[in-house]
Short mmCIF file of C-alpha atoms in Angstrom, two decimals:
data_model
loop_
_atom_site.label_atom_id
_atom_site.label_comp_id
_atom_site.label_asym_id
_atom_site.label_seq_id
_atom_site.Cartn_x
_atom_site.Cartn_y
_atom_site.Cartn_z
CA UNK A 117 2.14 27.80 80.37
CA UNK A 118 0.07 27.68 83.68
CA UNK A 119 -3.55 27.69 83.83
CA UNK A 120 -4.92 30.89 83.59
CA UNK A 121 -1.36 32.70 82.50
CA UNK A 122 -1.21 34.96 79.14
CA UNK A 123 1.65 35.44 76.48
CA UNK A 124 2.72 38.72 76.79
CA UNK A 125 3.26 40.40 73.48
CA UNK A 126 6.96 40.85 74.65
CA UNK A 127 7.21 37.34 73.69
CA UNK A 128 6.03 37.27 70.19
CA UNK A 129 8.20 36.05 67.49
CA UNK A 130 7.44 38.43 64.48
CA UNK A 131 8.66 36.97 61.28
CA UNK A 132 9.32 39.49 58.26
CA UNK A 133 8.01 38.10 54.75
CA UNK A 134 10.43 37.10 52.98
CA UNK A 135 10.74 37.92 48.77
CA UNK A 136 10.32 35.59 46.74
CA UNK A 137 13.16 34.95 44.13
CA UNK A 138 12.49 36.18 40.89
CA UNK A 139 14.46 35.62 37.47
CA UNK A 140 13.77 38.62 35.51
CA UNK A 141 15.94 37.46 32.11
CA UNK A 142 18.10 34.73 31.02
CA UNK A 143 20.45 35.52 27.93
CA UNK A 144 23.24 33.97 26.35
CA UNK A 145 26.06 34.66 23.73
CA UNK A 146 23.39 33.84 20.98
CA UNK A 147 20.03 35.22 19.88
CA UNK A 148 16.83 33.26 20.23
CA UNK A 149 15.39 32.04 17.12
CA UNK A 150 11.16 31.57 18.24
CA UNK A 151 11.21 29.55 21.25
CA UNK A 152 15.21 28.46 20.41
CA UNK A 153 18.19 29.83 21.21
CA UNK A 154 20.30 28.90 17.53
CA UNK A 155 24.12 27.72 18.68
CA UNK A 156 26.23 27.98 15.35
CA UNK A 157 27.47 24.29 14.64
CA UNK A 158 30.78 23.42 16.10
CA UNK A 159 30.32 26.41 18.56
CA UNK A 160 32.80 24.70 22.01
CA UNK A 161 31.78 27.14 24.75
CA UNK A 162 28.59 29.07 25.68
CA UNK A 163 27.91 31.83 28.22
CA UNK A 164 24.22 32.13 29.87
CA UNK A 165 23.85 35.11 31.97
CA UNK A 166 20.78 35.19 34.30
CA UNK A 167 19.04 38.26 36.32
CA UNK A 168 17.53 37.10 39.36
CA UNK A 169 16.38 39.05 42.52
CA UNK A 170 15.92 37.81 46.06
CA UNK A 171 18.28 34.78 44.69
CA UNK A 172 20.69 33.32 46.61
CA UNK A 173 22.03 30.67 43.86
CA UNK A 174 20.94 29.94 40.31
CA UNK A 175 21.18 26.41 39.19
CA UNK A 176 21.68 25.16 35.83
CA UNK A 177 20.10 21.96 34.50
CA UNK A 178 20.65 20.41 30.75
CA UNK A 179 17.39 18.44 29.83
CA UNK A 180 16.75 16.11 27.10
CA UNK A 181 13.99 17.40 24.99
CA UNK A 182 11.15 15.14 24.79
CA UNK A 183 8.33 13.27 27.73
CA UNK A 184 9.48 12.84 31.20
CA UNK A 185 13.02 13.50 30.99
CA UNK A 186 13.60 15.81 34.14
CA UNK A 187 15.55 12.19 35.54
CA UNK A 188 17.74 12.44 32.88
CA UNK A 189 19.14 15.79 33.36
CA UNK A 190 22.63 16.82 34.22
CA UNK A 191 23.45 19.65 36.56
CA UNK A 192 25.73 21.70 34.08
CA UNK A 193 26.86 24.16 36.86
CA UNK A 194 25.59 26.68 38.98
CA UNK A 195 26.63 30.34 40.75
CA UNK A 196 26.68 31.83 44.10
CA UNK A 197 25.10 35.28 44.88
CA UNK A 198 28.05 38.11 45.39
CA UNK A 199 26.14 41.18 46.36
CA UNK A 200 24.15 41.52 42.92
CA UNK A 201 21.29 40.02 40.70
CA UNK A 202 23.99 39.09 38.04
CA UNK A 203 24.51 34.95 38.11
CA UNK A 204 26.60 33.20 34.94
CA UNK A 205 27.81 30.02 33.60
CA UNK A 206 30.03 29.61 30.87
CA UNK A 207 29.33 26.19 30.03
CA UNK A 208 32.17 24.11 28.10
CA UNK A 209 29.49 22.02 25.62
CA UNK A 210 30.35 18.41 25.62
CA UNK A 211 27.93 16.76 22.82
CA UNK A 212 28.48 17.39 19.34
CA UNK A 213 24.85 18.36 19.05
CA UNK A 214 22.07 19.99 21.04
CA UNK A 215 18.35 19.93 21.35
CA UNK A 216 17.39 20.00 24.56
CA UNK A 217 15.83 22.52 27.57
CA UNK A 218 18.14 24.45 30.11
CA UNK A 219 16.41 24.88 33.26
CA UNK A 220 17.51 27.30 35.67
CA UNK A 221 16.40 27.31 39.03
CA UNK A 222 16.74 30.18 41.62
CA UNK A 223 17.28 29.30 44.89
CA UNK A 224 15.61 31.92 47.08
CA UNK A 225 15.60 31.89 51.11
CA UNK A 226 12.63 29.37 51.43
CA UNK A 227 11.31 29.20 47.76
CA UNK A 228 12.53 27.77 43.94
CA UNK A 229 11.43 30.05 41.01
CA UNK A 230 12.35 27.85 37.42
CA UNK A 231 12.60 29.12 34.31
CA UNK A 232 13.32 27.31 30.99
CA UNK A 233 15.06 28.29 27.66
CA UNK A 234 15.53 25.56 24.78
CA UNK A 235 18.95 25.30 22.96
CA UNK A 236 19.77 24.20 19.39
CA UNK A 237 22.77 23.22 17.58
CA UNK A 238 23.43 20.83 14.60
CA UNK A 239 26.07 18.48 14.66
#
């Protein structure tokens, strides 16, 4: 600009808010036993279904239970919003026992909401 010139408001950029995402439930083929979802032993396949709004993609981590483990986890699959709030993963289980955390992330336009759920099953 030149000394002594104003912006016109014509020239304002106006930037909406955008929502934050929001994961309003994450379920699975099994109930939740306290703070633990209970996987009957032997069980080969497991289904999480997750409710999200203003969510582009949902991410799902498998973490190792115990102190600083998030560089140990293993990006178990994700999904893709198609027009809804409804994001799954059926997950084909590949250890012959569980006790650890899956983290699911919703990817939002410019923010990451997480939520956690911990999963047992005996070998």
């Amino acid at each position: 600009m030149t000394k002594g010139s104003t912006l016109s408001s014509q020239s304002l950029i106006s930037f909406e808010s955008v929502p934050d995402p929001d994961i309003k439930s994450i379920e699975t083929d099994y109930p939740k036993s306290g703070n633990w979802v209970q996987i009957p032993s032997g069980t080969d396949e497991i289904t999480f279904s997750v409710k999200a709004e203003n969510t582009e993609t949902v991410l799902f981590w498998l973490i190792p239970t115990g102190t600083q483990t998030w560089t140990e986890r293993k990006l178990i699959g994700y999904d893709i919003n198609e027009g809804d709030n409804d994001f799954t993963l059926t997950w084909k289980i590949d250890k012959d026992s569980l006790h650890d955390h899956l983290k699911v992330q919703a990817l939002g336009e410019n923010k990451i909401m997480s939520d956690i759920i911990n999963l047992f099953m005996e070998q």
